[in-house]
Short mmCIF file of C-alpha atoms in Angstrom, two decimals:
data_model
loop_
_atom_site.label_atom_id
_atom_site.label_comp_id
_atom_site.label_asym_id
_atom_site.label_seq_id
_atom_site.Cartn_x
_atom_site.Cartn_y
_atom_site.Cartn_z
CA UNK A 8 77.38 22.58 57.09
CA UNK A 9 79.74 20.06 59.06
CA UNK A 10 78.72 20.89 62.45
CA UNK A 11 80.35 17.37 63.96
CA UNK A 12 83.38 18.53 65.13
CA UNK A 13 82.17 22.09 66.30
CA UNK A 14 79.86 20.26 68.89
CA UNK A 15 82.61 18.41 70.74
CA UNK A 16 84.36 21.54 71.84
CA UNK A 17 84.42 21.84 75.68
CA UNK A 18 82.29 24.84 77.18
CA UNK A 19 85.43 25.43 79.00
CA UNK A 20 83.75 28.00 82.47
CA UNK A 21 81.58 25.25 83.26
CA UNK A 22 83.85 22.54 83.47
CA UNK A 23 83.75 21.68 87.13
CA UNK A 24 83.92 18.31 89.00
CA UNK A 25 81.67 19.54 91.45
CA UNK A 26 78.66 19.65 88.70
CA UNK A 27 76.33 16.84 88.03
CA UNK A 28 77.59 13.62 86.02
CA UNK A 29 76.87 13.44 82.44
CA UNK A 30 74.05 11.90 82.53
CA UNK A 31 72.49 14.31 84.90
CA UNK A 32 73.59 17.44 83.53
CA UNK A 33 70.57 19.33 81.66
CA UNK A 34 70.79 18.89 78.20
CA UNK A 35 70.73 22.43 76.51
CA UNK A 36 68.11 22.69 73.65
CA UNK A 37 69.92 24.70 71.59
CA UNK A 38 73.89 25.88 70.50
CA UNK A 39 75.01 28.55 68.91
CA UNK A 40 78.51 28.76 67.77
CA UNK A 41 80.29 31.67 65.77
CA UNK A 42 82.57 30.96 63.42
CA UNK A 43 85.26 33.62 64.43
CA UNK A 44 88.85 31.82 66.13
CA UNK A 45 89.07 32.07 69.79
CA UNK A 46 92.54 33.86 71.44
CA UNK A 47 95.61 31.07 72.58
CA UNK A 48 96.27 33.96 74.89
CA UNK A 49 93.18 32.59 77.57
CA UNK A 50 94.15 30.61 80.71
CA UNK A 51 92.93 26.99 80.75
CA UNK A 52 89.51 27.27 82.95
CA UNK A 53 89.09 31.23 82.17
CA UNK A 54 86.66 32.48 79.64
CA UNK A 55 87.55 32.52 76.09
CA UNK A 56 87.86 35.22 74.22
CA UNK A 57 87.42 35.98 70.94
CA UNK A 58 88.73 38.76 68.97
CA UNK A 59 86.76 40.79 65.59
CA UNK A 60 87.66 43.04 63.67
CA UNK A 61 84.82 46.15 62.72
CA UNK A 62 81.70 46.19 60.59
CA UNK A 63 83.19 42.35 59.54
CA UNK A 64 80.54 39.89 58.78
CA UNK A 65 80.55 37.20 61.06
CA UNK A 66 78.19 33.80 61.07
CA UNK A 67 76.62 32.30 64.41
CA UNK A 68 75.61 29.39 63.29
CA UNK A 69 71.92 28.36 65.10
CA UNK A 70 71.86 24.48 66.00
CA UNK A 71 68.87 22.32 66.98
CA UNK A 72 70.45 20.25 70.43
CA UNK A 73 67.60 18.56 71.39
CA UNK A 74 67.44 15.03 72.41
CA UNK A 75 64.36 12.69 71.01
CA UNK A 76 61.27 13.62 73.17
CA UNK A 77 63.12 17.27 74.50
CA UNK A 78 60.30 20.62 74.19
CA UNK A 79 58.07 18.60 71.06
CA UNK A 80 55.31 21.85 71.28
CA UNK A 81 57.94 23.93 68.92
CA UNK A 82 57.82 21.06 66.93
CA UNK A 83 57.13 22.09 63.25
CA UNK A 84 56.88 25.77 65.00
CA UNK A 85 59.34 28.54 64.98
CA UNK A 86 61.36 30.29 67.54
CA UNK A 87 62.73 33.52 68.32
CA UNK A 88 65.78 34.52 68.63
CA UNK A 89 67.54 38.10 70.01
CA UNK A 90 71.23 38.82 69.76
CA UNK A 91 72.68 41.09 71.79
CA UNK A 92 76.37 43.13 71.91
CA UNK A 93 76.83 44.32 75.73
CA UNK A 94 79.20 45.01 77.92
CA UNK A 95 81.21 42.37 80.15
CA UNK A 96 82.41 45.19 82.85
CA UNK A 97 79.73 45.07 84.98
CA UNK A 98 80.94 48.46 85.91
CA UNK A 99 80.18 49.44 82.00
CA UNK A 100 76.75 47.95 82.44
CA UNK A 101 75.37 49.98 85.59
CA UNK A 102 76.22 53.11 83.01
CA UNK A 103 75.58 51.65 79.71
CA UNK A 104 72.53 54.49 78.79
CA UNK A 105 75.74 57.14 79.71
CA UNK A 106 77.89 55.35 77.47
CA UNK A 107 75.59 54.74 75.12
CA UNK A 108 74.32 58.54 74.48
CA UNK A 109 77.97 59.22 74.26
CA UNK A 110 78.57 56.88 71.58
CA UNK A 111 75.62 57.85 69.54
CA UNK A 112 76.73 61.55 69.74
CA UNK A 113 80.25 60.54 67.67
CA UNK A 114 78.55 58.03 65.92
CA UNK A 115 75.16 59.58 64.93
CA UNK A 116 73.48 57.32 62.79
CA UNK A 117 75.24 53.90 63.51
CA UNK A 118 73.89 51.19 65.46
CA UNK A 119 76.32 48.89 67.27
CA UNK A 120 75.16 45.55 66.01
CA UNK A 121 73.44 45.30 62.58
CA UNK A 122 72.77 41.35 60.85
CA UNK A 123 74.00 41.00 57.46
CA UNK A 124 70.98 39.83 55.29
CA UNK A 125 72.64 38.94 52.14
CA UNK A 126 74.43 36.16 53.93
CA UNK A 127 71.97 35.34 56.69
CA UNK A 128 70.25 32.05 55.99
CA UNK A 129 67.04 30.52 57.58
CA UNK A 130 66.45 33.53 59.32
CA UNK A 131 63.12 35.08 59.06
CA UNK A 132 60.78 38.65 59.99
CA UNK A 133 64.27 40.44 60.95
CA UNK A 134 63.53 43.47 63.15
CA UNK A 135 65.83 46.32 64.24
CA UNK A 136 64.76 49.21 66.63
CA UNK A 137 65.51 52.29 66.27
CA UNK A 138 66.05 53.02 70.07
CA UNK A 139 67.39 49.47 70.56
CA UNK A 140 70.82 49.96 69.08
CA UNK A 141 72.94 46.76 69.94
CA UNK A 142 69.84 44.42 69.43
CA UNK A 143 68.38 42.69 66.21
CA UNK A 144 65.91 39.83 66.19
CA UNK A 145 64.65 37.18 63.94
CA UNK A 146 62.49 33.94 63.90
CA UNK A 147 63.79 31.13 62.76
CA UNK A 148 63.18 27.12 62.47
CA UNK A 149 65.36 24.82 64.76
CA UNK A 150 64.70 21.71 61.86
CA UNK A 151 66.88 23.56 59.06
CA UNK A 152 69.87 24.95 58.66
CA UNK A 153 69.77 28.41 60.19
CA UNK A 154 72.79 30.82 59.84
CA UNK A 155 73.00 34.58 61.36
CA UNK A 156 75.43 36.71 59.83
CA UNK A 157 76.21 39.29 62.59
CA UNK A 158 78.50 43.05 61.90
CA UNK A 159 79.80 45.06 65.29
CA UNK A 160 80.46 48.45 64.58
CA UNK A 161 81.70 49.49 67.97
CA UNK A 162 85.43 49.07 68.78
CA UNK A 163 86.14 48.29 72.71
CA UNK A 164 88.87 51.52 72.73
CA UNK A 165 85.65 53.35 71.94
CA UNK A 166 84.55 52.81 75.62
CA UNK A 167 87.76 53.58 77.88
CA UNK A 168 88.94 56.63 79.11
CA UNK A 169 91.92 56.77 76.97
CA UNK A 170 92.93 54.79 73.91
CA UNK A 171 95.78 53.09 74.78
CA UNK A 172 95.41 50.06 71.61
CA UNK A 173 93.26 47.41 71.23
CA UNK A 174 94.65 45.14 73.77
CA UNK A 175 93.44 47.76 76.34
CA UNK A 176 90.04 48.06 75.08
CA UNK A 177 87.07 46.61 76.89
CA UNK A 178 85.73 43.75 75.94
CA UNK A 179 82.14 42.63 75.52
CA UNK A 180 79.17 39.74 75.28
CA UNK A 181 77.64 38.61 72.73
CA UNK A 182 74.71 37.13 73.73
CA UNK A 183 72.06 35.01 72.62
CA UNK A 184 68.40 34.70 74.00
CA UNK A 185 65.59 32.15 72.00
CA UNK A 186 62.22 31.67 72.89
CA UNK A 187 59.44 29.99 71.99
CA UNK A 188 55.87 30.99 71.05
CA UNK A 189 52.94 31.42 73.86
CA UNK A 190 49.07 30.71 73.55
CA UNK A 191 48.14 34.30 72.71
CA UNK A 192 51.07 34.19 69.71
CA UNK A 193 53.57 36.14 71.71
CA UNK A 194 57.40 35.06 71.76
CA UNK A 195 58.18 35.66 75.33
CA UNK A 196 58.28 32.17 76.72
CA UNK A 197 62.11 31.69 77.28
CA UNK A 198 63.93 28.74 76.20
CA UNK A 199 67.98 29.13 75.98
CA UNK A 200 70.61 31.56 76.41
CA UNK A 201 74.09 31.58 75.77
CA UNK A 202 76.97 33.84 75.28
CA UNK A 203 80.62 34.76 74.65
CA UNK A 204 83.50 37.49 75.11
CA UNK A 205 84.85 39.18 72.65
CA UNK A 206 86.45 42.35 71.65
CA UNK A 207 86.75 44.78 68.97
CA UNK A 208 89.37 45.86 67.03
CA UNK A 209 89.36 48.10 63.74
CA UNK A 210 89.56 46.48 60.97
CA UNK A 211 92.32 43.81 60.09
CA UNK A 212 93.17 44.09 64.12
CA UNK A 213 91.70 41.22 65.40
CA UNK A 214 93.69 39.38 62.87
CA UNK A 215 97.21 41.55 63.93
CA UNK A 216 96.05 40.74 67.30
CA UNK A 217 95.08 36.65 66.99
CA UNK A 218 99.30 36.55 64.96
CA UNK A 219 100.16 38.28 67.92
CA UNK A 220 98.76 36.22 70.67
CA UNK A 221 100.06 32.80 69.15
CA UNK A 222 103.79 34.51 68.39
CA UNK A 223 103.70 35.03 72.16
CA UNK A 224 102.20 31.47 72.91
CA UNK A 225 105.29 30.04 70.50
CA UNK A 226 107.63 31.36 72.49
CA UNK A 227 106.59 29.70 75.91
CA UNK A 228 107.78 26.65 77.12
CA UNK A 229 105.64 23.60 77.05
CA UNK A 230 105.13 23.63 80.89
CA UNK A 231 103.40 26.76 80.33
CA UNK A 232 101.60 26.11 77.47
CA UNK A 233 99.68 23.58 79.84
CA UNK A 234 97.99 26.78 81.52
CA UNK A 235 96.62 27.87 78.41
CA UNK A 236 93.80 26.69 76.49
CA UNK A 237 94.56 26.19 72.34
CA UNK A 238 92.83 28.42 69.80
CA UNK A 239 90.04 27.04 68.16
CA UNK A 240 88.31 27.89 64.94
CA UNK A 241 85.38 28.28 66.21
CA UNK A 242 83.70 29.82 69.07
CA UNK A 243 81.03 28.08 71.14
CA UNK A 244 78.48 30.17 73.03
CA UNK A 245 78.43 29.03 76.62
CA UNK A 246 75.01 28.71 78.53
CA UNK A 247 74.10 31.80 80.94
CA UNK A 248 70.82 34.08 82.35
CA UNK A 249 68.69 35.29 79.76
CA UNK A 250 69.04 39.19 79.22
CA UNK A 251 66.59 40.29 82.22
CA UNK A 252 64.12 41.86 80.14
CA UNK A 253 60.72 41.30 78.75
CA UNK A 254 60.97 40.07 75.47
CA UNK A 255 58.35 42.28 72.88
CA UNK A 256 57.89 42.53 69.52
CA UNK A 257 59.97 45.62 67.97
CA UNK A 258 57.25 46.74 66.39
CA UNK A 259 56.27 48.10 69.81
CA UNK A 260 58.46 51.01 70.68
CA UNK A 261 56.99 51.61 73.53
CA UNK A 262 59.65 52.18 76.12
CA UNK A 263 60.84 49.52 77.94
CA UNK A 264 62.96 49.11 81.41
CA UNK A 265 65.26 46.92 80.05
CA UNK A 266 69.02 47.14 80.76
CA UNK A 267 70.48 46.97 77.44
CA UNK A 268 71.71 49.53 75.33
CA UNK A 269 68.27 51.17 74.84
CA UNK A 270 67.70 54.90 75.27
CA UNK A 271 63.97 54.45 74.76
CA UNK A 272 63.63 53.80 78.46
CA UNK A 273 64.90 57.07 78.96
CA UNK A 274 62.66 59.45 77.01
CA UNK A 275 60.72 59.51 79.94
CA UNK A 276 63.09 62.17 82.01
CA UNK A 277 60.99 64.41 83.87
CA UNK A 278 62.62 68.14 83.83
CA UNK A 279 63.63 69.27 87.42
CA UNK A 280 61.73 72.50 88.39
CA UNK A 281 64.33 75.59 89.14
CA UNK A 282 64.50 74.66 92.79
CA UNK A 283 65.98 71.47 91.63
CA UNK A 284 68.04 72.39 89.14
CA UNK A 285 71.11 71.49 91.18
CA UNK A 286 72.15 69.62 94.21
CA UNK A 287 73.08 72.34 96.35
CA UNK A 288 71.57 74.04 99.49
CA UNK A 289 67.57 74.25 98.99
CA UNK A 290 65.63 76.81 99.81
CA UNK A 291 66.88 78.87 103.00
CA UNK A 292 66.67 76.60 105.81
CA UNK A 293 63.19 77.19 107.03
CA UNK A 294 61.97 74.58 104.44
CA UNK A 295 64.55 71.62 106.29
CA UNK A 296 65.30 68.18 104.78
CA UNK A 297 63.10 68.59 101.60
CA UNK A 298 65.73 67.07 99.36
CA UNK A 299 66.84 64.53 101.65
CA UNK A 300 66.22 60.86 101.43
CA UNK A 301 65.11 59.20 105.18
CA UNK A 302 65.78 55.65 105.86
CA UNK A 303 62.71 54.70 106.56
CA UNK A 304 61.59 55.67 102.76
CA UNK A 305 59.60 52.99 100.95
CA UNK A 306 60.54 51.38 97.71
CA UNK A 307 58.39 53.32 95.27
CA UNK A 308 59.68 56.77 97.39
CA UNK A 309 63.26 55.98 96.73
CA UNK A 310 62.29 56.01 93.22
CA UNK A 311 60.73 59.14 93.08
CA UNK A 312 63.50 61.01 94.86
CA UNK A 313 65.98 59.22 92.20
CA UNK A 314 63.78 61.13 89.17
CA UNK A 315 63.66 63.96 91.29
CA UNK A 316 67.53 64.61 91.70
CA UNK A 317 67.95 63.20 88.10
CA UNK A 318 69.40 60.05 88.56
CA UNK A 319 66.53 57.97 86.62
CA UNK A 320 69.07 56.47 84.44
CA UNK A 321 69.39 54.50 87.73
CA UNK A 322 65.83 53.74 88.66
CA UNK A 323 65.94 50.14 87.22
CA UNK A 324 69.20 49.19 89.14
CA UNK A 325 67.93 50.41 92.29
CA UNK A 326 64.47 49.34 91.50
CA UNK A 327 64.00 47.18 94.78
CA UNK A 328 66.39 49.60 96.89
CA UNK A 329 64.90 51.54 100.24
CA UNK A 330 65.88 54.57 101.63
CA UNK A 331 68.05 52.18 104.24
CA UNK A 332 69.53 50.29 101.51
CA UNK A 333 70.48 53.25 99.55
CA UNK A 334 71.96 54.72 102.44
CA UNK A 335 74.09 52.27 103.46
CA UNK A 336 76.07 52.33 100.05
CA UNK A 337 79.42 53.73 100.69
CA UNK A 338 81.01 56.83 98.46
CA UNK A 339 83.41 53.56 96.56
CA UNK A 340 80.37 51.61 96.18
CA UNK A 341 78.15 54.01 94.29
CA UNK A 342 81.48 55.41 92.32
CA UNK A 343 81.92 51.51 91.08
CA UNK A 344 77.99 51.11 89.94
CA UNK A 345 76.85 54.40 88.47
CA UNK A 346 81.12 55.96 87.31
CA UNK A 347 83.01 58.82 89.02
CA UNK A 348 80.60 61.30 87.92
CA UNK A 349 77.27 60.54 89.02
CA UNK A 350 78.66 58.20 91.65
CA UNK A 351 80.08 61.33 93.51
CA UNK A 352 76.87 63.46 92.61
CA UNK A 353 74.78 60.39 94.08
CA UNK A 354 76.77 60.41 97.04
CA UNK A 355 77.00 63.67 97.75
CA UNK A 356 72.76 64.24 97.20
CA UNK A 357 72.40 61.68 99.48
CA UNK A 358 74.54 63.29 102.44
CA UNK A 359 73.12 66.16 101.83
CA UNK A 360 76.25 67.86 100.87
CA UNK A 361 75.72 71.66 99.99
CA UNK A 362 78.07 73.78 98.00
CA UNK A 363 78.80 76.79 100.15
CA UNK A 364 76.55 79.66 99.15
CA UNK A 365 78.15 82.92 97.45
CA UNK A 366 76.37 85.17 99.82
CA UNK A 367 75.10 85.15 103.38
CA UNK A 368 72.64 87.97 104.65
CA UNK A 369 71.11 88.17 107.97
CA UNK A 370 67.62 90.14 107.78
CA UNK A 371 65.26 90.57 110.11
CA UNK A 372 61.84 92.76 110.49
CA UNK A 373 61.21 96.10 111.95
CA UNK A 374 60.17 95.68 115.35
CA UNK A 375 56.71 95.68 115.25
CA UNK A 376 56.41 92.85 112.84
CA UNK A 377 59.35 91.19 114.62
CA UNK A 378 58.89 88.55 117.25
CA UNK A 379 60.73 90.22 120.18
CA UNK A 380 62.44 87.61 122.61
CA UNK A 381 62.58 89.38 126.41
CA UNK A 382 66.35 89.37 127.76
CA UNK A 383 66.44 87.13 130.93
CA UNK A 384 69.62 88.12 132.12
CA UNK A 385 70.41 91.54 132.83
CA UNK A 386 73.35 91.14 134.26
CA UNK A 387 75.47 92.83 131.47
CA UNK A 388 74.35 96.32 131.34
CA UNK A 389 71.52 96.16 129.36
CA UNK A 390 67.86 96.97 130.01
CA UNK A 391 66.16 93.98 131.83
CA UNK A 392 63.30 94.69 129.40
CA UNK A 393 64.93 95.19 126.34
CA UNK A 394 64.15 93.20 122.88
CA UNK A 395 66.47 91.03 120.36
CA UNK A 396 65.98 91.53 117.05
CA UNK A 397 65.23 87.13 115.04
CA UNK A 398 67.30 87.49 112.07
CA UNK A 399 66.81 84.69 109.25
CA UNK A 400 69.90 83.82 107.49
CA UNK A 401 69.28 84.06 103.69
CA UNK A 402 72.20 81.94 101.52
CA UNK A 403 72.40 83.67 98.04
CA UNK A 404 73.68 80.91 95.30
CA UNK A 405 72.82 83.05 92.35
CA UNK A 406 74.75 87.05 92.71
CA UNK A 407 70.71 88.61 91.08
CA UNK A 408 68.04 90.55 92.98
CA UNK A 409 65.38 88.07 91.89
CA UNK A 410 67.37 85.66 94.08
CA UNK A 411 67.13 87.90 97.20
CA UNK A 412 63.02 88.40 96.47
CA UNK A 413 62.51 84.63 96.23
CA UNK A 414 64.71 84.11 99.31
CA UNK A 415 63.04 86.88 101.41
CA UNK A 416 59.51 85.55 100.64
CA UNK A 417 60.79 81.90 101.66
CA UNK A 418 62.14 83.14 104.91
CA UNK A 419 59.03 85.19 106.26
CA UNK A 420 56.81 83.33 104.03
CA UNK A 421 55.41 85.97 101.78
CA UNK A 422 53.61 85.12 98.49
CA UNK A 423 56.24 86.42 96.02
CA UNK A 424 53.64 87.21 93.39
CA UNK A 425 52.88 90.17 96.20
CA UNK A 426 56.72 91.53 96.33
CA UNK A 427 56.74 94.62 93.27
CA UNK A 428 60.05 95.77 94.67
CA UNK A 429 62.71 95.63 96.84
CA UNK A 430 64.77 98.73 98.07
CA UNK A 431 67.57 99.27 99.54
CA UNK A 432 67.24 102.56 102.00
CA UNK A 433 70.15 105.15 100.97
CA UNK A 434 71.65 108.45 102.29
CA UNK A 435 69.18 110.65 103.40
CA UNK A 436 66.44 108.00 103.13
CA UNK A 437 66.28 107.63 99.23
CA UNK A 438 64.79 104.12 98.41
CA UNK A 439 67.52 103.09 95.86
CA UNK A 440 66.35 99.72 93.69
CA UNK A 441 68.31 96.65 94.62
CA UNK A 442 69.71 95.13 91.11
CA UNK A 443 71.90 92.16 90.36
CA UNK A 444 75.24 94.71 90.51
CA UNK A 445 74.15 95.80 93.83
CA UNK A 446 73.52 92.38 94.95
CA UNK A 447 77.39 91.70 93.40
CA UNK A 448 78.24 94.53 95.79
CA UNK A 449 76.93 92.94 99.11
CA UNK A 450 79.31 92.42 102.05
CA UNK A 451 79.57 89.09 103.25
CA UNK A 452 76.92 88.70 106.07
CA UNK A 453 75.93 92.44 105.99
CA UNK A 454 72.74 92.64 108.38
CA UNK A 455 69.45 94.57 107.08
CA UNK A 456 66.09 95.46 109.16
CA UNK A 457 63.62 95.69 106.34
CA UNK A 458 59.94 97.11 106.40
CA UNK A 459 57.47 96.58 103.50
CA UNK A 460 54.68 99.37 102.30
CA UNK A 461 52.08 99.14 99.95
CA UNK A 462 52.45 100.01 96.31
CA UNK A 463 50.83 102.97 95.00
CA UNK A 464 48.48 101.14 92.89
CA UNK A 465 47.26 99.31 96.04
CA UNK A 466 48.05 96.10 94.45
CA UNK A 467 51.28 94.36 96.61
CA UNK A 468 53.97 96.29 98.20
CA UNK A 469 57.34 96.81 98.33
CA UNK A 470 60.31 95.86 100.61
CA UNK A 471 63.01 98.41 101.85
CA UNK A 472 65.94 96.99 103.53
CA UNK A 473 67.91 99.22 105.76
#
């Protein structure tokens, strides 16, 4: 390979008088460049981009940097090295597992990134997970000639709202993290990262796009072509953060919290008991503030309301967020992290928002079980010594019968295993069963006194509203 005239391309974003002077700057250990033509379409200090076209092989080639003297323990050793496709939009990111399971559902089967053994050279113990879709790693040896053939099979107009063409289609990283080998034998010991934006078209339209980018570019005057940065025939990855996760060995599919495209870290959902099922009103009132989150909740108590409400595709991004700091996002805030969707649903389960119930009762015991209040002012007519009736207000979200038992033995806390059945008193004093279509039949805060008796086996009792 003639990498001589690859390695004197600029790393145009951190170009910047205000950094250290050559001789100061840290020397990277390693470059990666991919041999793919970057856009004439960038501005001169933005980003560049590069465009690909689907499922096309593509070579990064893997180059040894170092000065004389720089890291000599991997000397003679290898290195690993994981490449990544992700998403630029950081908006994208905070809902990559969404995006993700909604990718794999039209595209069951397919990963997003896959390397291209055939043409891969110097690469060495390649390993794909299952569950890590836009990942593959390798080890490799920074003294020889080391080339990764990489294949994207996701197109950026797979990931928008609506396809409007390529150009409109978001774009993503490619990124690179290497590192070196610890005492135990474990690769987790970080050494460089670097990446670069690209996007996706289908194939032959990166190429459709690159001839249309540099038609546009022709037609400028040379004043503006000064703005722009020219295309070059290669692509250099640019330093950045390693991918913050824990490196491991694929072998292990254990989950892990990492935020890349991996749905292994969410096989761990834990199913929301019926009373959770939703974020509406819960329970009847008596049982006040049990779904709400309180500022002055700790860390590790945010997280468990998150998995209770079903938001632990979010645990991880709010992993050092309190009560207060959760709280204190606006509505626009959590729409831009976590999407329209569960932004809203976030929201709103944090405000405590209730969906209006279907049905309101008001019931109350007879009045011997009742707690009587005395009237202190008899001003109006009334006996001085006569008794108000406490009602409880029961909120029906579900139109059924079993929904009015489980509500009744809430409000006057009753075991519920005790409640056989519950009546409604008819003409003439027939007990008439209350079923779901009766229920459906309920005015709108109709007001029942209701008495229970014992069932004739002796074993619970039954409720009569009247």
């Amino acid at each position: 390979f003639l990498f001589s005239d690859v390695l004197a391309l600029p790393i145009f974003k951190q170009e910047d008088s205000s950094l250290p002077q050559e001789n100061e700057t840290k020397h990277p250990p390693f470059q990666y460049v991919m041999c793919a033509a970057t856009s004439p379409a960038v501005k001169l200090y933005d980003e560049t981009l590069t465009y690909l076209n689907q499922g096309q092989s593509y070579e990064i080639r893997m180059l040894d940097n170092r000065k004389a003297g720089d890291i000599p323990e991997i000397n003679g050793k290898l290195v690993k090295s994981i490449i990544r496709v992700v998403f630029h939009d950081r908006r994208l990111q905070y809902t990559e597992h969404q995006q993700l399971e909604g990718w794999k559902w039209n595209r069951p089967g397919d990963r997003l990134l896959d390397l291209d053994i055939p043409m891969s050279v110097g690469v060495i113990d390649i390993k794909t997970n299952p569950s890590q879709l836009n990942a593959v790693e390798f080890l490799w040896d920074p003294t020889k000639c080391t080339s990764a053939f990489i294949q994207v099979h996701c197109i950026s107009t797979e990931f928008t709202p609506r396809k409007h063409g390529g150009e409109k289609g978001v774009p993503f990283r490619i990124q690179v993290d290497t590192f070196k080998q610890t005492e135990n034998g474990e690769y987790t010991d970080h050494l460089h990262s670097a990446s670069c934006q690209i996007k996706v078209f289908k194939p032959k339209g990166a190429d459709r796009k690159q001839k249309t980018d540099r038609e546009k570019m022709e037609k400028r005057t040379a004043h503006e072509k000064e703005k722009y940065q020219p295309s070059y025939d290669t692509t250099v990855l640019t330093e950045c953060s390693p991918w913050p996760d824990t490196p491991t060995t694929f072998v292990n599919n254990s989950p892990t919290p990492a935020p890349t495209f991996t749905s292994a870290q969410h096989n761990t959902y834990s199913v929301p008991d019926s009373n959770s099922s939703s974020p509406n009103h819960q329970g009847d009132g008596t049982s006040q503030g049990s779904g709400d989150l309180h500022p002055s909740a700790t860390i590790q108590e945010t997280q468990q309301w998150l998995l209770k409400h079903r938001f632990s595709t979010y645990t991880r991004l709010f992993s050092n967020f309190s009560g207060a700091d959760l709280l204190k996002l606006t509505r626009e805030d959590l729409v831009q992290i976590c999407g329209p969707a569960d932004g809203i649903r976030l929201y709103n389960a944090l405000k405590s928002r209730s969906v209006r119930p279907r049905l309101t009762i008001y019931v109350c015991q007879e009045p011997l079980r009742s707690i009587q209040l005395e009237r202190q002012d008899a001003g109006n007519g009334d006996s001085s010594n006569g008794a108000i009736y406490v009602y409880h207000a029961i909120y029906l979200e579900e139109m059924a019968a079993s929904e009015v038992t489980r509500k009744l033995a809430l409000a006057f806390n009753i075991p519920l295993h005790q409640i056989n059945q519950v009546y409604r008193q008819g003409p003439t004093g027939i007990h008439i069963l209350v079923s779901d279509q009766m229920v459906q039949n309920f005015q709108d805060e109709s007001c029942f006194l209701f008495t229970t008796i014992k069932a004739e086996n002796g074993e619970g009792f039954h409720i009569i509203l009247k």
